[in-house]
Coordinates of N, CA and C in Angstrom, one line a residue:
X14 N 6.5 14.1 -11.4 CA 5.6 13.8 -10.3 C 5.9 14.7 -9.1
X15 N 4.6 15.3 -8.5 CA 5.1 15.7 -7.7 C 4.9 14.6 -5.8
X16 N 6.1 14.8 -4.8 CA 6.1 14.6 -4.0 C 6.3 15.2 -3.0
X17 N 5.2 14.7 -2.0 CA 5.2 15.6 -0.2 C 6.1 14.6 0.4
X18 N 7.4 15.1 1.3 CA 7.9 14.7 2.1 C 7.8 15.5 3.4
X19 N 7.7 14.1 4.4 CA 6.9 14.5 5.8 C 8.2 13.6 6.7
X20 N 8.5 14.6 7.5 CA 9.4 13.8 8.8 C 10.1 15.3 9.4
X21 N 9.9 15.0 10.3 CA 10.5 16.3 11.5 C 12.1 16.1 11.5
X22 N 12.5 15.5 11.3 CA 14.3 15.3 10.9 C 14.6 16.2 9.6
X23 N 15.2 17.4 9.6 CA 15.8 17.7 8.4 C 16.6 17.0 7.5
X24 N 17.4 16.4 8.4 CA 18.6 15.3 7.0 C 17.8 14.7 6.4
X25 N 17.0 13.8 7.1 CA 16.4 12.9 6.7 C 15.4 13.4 5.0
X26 N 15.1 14.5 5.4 CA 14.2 15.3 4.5 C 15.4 15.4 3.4
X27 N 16.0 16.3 3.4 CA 17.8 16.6 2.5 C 17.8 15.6 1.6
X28 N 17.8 14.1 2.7 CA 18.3 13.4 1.6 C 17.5 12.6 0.5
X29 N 15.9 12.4 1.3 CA 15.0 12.0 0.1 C 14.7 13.4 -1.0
X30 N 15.0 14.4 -0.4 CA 14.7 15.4 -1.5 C 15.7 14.9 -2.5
X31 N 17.0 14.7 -2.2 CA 18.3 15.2 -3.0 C 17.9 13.9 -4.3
X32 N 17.4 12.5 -3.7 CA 17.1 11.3 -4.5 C 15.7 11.9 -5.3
X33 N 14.7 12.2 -4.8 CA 13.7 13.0 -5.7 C 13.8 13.5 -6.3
X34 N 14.2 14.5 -6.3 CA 14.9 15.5 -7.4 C 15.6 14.7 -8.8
X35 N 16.7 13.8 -8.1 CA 17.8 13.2 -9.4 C 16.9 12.2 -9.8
X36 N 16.0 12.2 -9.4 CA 15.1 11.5 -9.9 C 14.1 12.1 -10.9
X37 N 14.1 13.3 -11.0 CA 13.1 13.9 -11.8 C 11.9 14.6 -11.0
X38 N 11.7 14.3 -9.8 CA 10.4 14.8 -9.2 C 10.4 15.9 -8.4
X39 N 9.1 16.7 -8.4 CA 9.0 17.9 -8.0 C 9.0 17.6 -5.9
X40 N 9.7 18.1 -5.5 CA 9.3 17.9 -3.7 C 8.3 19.2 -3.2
X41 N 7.8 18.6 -2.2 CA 7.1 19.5 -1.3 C 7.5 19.0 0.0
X42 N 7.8 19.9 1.3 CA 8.6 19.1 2.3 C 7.5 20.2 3.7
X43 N 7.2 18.9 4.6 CA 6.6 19.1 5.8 C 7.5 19.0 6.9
X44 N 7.2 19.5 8.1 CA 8.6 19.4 9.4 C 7.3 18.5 10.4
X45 N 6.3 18.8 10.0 CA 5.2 18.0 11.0 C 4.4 16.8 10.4
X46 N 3.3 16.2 11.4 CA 1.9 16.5 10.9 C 1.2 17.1 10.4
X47 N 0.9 18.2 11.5 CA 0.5 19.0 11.0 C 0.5 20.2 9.6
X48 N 1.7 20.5 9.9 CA 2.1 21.0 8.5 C 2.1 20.3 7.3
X49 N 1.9 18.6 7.3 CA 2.0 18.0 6.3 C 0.0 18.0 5.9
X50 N -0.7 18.4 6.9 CA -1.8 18.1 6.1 C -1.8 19.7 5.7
X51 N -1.7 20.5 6.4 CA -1.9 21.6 5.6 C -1.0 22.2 4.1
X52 N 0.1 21.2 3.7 CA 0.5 21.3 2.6 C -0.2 20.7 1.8
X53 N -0.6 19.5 2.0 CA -1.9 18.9 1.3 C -2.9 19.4 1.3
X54 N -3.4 19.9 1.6 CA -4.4 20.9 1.1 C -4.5 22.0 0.4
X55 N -3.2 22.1 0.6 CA -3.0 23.9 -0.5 C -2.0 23.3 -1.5
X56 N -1.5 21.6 -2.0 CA -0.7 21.5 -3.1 C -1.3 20.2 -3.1
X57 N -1.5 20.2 -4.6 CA -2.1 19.0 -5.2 C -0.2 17.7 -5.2
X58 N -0.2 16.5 -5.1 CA 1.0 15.9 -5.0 C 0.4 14.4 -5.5
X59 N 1.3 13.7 -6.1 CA 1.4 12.3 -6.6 C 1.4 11.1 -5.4
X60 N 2.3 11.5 -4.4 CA 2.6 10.4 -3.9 C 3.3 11.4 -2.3
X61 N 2.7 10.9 -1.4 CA 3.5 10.8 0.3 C 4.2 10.4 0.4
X62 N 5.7 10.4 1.0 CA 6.4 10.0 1.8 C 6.3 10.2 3.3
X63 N 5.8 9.2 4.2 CA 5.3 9.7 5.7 C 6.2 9.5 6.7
X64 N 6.5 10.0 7.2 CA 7.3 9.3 8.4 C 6.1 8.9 10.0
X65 N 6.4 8.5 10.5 CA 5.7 8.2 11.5 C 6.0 9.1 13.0
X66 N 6.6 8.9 13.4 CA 7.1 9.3 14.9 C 7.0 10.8 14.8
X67 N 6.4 11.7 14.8 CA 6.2 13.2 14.8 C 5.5 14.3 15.7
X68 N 6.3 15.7 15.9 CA 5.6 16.1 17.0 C 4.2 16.2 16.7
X69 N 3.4 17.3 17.2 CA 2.5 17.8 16.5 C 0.9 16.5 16.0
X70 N 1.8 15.9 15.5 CA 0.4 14.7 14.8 C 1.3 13.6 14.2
X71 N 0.9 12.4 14.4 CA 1.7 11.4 14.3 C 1.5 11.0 12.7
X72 N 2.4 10.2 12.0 CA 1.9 10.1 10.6 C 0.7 8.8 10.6
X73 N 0.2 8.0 11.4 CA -0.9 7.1 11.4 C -2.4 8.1 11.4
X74 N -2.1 9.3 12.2 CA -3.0 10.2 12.2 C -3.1 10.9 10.8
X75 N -1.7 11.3 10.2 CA -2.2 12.0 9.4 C -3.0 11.4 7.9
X76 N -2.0 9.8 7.7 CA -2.6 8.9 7.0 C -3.9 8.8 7.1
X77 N -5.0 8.4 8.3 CA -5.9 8.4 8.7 C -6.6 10.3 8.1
X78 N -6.3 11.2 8.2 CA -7.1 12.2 7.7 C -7.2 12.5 6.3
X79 N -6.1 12.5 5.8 CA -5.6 12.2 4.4 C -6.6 11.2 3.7
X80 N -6.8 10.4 4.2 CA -7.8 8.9 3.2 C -9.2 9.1 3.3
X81 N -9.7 10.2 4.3 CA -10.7 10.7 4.1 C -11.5 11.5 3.1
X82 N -10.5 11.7 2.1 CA -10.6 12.7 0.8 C -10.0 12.2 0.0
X83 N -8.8 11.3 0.2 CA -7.8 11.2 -0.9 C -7.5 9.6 -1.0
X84 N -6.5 9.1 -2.3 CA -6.3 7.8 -2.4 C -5.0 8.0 -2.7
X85 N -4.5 9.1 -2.9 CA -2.9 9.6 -3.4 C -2.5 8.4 -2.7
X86 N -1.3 8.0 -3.2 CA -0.6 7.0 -2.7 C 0.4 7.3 -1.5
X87 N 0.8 6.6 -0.3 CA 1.5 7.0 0.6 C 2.7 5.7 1.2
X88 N 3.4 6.1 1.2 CA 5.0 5.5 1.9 C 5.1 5.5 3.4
X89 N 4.8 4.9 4.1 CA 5.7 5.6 5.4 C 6.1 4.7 6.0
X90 N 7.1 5.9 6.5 CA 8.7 5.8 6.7 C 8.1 5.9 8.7
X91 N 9.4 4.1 9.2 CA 9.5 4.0 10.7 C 10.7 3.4 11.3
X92 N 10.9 4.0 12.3 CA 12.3 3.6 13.2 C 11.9 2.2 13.6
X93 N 11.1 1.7 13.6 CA 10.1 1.0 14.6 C 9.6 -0.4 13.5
X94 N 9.7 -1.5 13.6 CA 9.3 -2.6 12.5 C 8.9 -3.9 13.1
X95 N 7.8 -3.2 14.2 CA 6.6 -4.2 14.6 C 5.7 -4.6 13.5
X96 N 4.8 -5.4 13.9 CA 4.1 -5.8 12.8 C 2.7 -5.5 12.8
X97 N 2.8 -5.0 14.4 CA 1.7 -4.0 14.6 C 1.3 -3.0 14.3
X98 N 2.5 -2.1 13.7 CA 2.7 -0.9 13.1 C 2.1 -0.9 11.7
X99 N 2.9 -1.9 11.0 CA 2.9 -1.9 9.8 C 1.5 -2.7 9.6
X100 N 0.8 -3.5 10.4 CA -0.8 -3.7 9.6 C -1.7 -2.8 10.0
X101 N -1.4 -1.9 11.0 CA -1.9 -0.8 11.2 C -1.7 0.3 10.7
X102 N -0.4 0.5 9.7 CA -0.5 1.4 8.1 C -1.3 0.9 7.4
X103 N -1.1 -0.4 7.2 CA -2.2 -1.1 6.2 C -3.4 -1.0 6.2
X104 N -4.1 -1.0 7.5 CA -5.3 -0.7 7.9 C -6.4 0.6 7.4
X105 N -5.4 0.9 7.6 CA -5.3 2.6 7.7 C -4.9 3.3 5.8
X106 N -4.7 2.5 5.1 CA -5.0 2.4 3.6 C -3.4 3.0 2.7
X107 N -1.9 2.9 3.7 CA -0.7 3.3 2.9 C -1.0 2.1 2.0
X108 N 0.7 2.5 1.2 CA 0.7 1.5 0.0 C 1.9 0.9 0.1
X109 N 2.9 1.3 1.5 CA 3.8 0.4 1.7 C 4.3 1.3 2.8
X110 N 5.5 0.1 3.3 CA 6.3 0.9 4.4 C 7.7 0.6 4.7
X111 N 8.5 1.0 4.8 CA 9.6 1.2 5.1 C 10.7 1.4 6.6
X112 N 11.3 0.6 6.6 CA 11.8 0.4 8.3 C 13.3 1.8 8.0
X113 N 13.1 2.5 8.7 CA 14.6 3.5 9.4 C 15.6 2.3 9.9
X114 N 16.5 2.3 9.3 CA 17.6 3.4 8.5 C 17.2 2.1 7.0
X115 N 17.2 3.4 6.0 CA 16.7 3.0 4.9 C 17.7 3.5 3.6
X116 N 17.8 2.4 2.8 CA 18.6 3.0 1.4 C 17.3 4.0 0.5
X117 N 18.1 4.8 0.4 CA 17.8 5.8 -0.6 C 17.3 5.1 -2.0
X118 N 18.2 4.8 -2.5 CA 17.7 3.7 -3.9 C 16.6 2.9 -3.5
X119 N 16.6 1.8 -2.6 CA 15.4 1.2 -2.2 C 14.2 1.8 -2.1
X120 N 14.4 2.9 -1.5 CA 12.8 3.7 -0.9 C 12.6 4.3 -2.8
X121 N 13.3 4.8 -3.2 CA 12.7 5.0 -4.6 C 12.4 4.2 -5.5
X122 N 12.7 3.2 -5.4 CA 12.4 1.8 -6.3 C 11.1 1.4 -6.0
X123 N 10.9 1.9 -4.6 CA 9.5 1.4 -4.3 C 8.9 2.8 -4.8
X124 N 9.0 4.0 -4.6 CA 8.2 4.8 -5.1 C 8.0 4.8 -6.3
X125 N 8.7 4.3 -7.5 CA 8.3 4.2 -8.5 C 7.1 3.0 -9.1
X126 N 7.7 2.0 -8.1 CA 6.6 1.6 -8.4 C 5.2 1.1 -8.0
X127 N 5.6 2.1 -7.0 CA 4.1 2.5 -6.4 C 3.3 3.7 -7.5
X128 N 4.1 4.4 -7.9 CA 3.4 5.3 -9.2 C 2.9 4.7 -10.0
X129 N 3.9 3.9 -11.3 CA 3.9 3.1 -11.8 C 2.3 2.1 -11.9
X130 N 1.9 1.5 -10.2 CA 0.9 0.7 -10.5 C -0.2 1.7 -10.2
X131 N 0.2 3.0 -9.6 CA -1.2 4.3 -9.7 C -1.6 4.5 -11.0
X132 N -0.7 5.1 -12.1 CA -1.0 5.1 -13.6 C -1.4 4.1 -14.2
X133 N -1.4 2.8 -13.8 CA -1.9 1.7 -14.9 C -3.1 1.0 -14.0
X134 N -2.8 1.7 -12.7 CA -4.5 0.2 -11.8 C -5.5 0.2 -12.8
X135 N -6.1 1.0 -13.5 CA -6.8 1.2 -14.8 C -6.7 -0.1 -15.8
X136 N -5.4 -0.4 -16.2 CA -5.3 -1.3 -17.4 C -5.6 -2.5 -17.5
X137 N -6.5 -2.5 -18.5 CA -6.6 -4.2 -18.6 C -8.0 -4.8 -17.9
X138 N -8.5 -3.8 -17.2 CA -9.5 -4.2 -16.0 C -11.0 -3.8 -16.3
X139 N -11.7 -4.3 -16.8 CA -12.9 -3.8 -17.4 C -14.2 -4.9 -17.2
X140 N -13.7 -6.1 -16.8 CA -15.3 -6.9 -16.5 C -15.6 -7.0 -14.5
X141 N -16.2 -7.8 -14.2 CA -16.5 -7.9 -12.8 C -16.3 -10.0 -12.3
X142 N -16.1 -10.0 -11.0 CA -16.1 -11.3 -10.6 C -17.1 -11.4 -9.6
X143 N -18.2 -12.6 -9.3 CA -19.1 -12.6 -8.2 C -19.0 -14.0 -8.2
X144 N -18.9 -14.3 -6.8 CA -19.5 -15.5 -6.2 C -20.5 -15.4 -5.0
X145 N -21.4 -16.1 -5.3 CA -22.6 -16.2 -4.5 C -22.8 -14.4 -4.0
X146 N -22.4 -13.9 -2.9 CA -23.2 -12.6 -2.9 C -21.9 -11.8 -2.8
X147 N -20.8 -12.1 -3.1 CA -19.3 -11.6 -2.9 C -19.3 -10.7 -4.5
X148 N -19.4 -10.0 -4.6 CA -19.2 -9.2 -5.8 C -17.6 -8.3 -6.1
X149 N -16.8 -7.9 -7.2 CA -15.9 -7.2 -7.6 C -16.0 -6.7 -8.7
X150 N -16.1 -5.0 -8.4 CA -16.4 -4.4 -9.7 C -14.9 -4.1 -10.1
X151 N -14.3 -4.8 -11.4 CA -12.8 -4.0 -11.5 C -13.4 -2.5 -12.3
X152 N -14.1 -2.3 -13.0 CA -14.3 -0.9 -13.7 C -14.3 -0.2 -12.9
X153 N -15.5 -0.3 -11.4 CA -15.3 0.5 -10.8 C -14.8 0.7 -8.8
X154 N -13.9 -0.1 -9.4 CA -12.9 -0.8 -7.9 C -13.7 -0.8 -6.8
X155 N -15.1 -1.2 -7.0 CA -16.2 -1.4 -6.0 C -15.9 -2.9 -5.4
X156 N -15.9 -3.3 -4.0 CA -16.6 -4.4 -3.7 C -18.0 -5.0 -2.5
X157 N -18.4 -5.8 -2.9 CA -19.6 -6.0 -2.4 C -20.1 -7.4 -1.5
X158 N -20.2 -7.8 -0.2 CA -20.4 -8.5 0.2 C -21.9 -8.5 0.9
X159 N -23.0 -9.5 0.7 CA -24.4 -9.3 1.1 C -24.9 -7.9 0.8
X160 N -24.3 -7.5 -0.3 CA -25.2 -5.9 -0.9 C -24.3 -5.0 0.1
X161 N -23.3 -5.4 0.9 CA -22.6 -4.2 2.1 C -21.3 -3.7 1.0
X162 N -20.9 -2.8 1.0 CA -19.6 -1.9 0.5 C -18.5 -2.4 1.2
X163 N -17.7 -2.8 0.9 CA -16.5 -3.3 1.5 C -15.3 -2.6 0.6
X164 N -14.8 -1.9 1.9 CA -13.4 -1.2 1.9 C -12.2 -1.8 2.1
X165 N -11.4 -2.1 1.2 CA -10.0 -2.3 0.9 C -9.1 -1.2 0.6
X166 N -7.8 -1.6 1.0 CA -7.0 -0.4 1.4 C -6.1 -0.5 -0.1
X167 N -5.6 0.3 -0.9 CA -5.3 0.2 -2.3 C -4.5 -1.1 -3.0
X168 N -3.2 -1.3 -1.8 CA -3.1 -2.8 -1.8 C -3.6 -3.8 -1.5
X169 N -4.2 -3.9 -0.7 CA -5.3 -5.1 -0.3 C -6.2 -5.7 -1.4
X170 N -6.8 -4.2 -2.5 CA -7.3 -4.4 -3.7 C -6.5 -5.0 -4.7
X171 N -5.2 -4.1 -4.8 CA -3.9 -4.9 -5.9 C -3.8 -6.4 -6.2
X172 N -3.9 -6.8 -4.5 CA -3.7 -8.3 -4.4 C -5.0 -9.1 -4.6
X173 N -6.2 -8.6 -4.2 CA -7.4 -9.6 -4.3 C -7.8 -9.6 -6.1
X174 N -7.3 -8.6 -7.0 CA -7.6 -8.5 -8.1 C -6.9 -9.2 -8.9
X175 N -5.2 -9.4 -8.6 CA -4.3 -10.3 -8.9 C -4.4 -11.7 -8.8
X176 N -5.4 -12.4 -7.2 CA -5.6 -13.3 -7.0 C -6.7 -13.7 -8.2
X177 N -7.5 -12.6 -7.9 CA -8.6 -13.3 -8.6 C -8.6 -13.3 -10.7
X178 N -7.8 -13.0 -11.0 CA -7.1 -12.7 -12.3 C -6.5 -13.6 -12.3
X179 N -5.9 -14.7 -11.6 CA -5.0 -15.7 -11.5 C -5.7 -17.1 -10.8
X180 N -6.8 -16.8 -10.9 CA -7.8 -17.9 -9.9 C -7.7 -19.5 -10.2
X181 N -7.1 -20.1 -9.2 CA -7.3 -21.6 -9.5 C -5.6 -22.3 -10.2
X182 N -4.6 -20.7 -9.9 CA -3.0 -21.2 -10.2 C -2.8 -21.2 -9.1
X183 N -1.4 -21.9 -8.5 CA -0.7 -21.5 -7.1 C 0.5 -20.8 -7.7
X184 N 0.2 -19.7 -6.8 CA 1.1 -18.4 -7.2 C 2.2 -18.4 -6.1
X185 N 3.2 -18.6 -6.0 CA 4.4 -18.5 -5.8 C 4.3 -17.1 -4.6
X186 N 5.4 -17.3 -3.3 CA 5.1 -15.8 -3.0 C 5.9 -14.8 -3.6
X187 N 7.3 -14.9 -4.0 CA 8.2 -14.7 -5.1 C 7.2 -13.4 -6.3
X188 N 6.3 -14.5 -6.9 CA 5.7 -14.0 -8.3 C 4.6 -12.9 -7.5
X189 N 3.9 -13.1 -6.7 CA 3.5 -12.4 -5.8 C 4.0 -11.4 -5.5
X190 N 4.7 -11.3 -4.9 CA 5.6 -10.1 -4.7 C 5.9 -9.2 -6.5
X191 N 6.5 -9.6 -6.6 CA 7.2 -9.2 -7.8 C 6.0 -8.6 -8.6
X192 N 5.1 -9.0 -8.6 CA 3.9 -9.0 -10.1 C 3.0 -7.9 -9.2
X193 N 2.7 -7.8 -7.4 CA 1.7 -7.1 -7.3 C 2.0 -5.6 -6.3
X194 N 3.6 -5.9 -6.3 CA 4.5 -4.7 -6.1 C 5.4 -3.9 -6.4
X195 N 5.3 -4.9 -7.6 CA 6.1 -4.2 -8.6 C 7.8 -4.0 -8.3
X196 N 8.3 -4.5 -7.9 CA 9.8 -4.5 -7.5 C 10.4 -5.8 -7.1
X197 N 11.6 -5.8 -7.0 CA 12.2 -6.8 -6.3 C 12.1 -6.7 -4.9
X198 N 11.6 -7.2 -4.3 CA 11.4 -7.0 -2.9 C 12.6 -7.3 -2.0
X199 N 12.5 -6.1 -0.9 CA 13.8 -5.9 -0.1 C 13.4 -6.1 1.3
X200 N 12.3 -6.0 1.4 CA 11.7 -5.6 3.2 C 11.4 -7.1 3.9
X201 N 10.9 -6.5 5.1 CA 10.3 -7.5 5.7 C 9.4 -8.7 5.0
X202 N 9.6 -10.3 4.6 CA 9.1 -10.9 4.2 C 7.7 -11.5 4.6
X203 N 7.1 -10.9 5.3 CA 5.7 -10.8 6.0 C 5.3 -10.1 5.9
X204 N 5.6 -8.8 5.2 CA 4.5 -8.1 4.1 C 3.0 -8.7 3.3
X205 N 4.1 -9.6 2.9 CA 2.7 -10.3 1.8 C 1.7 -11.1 2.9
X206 N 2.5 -11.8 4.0 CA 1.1 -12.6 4.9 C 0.5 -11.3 5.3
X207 N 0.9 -10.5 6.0 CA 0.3 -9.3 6.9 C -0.9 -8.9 5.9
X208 N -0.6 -8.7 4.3 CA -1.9 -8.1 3.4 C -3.1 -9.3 3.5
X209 N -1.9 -10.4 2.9 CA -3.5 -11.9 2.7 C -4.2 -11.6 3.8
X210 N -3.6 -11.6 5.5 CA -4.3 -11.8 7.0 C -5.4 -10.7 6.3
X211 N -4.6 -9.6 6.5 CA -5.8 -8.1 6.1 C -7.0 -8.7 5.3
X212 N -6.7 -9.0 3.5 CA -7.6 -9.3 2.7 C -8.7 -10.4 3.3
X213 N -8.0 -11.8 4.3 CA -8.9 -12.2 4.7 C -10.1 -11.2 5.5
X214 N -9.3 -10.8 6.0 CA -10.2 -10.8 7.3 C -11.7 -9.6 6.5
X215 N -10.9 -9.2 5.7 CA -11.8 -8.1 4.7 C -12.8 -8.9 4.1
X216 N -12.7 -10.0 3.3 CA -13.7 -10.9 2.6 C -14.8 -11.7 3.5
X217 N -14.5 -11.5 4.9 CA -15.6 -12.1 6.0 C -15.2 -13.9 5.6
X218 N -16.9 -14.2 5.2 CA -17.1 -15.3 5.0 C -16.5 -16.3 3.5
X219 N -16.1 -15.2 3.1 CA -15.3 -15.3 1.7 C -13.9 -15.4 1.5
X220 N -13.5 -15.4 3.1 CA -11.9 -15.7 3.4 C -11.1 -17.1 2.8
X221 N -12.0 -18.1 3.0 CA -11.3 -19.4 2.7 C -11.0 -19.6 1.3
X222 N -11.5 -18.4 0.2 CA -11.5 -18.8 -1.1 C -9.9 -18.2 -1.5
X223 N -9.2 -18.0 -0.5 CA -7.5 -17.8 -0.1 C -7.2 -18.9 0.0
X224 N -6.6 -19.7 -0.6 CA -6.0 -20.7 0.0 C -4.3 -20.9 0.3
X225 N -4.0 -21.0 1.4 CA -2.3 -21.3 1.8 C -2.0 -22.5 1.0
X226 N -0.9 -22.1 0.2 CA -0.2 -23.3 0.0 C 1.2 -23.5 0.6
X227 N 1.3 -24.4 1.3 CA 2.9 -24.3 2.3 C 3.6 -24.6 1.5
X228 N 5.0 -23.9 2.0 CA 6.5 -24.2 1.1 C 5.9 -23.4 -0.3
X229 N 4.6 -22.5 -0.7 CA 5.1 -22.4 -2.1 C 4.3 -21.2 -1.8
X230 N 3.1 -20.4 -1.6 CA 2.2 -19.5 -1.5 C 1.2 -19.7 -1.4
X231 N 0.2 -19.0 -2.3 CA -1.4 -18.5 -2.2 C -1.9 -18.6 -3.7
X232 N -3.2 -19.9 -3.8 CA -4.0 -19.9 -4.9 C -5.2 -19.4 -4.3
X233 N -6.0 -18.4 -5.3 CA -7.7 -17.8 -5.0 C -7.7 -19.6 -5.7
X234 N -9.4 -20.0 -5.3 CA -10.1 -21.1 -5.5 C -10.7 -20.5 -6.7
X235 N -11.1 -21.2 -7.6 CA -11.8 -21.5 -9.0 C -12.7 -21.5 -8.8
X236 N -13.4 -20.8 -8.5 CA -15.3 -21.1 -8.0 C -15.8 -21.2 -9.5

């Protein structure tokens, strides 16, 4: 696989190359923003590593130009572990994020299995779910509310497909984690509310078919 690494810090670069590499994967390395979209444009890549804080163009910006063309998967990397930040990567359509100063092993464990669920989102997924005018195409990762196109950010999708694949269990946040990120989870344990908040607020009127369950997680309702 190949990977763009973006962050104006050379170590910082050094050392996710040095884990890339022993890893198997091809690197491509940015000192900017800007230089990171114009590497993207002139090299096709599997997966971003972003950092945020950068001269030139900030990585929310470049995420934001990037998803205008692309769904490549993206990481980014912040000194900074507001929650503002991070549902505002979300927003903005990464597939995870990572707080500075970060283990090396960790940030790859997640990149793998952020590949991992890029090669397989395909599998297994071939009918559709509707309720009343709420439509979900899994064939064609469309969704539909009152005939309107509704945009989900790649995870936001992971999870509303998992919910709805599992509709009418109470799903653990534990199993949750584990099953729709594919890892053992290391990060901030508000990850998973910050996506549900997102997914609600994405479903409109179709929010409550989330249901909280306290002390244990999130069952979709059995319509």
């Amino acid at each position: 696989m190949k990977v763009l690494i973006v962050d104006d810090e050379e170590k910082i670069r050094e050392i996710i190359k040095k884990y890339a590499v022993f890893e198997g994967h091809t690197v491509i390395e940015a000192k900017d923003g800007m230089d990171a979209i114009e590497k993207f444009k002139n090299h096709s890549c599997d997966l971003i590593i972003l950092d945020i804080m950068m001269p030139e163009l900030d990585g929310f910006s470049v995420a934001k130009e990037i998803r205008k063309t692309s769904s490549v998967p993206i990481i980014m990397l912040s000194a900074r572990s507001e929650e503002y930040d991070k549902i505002h990567g979300f927003e903005l359509g990464i597939d995870d994020y990572v707080v500075k100063p970060f283990s090396p092993k960790e940030l790859f464990m997640r990149v793998e299995a952020v590949l991992k669920r890029t090669l397989n989102s395909n599998t297994n997924i071939s009918d559709a779910f509707s309720y009343e005018t709420l439509l979900v195409d899994f064939t064609a990762h469309l969704i539909y509310i009152d005939n309107e196109k509704i945009t989900l950010s790649p995870k936001e999708y992971d999870l509303l497909v998992y919910l709805i694949k599992n509709k009418g269990i109470a799903l653990t946040r534990e199993r949750l984690i584990s099953d729709v990120w594919g890892y053992e989870f290391f990060g901030d344990d508000r990850t998973l509310d910050t996506h549900i908040k997102l997914l609600r607020k994405s479903l409109k009127q179709y929010s409550n078919l989330i249901v909280t369950l306290r002390g244990v997680g999130y069952r979709f309702e059995n319509v």
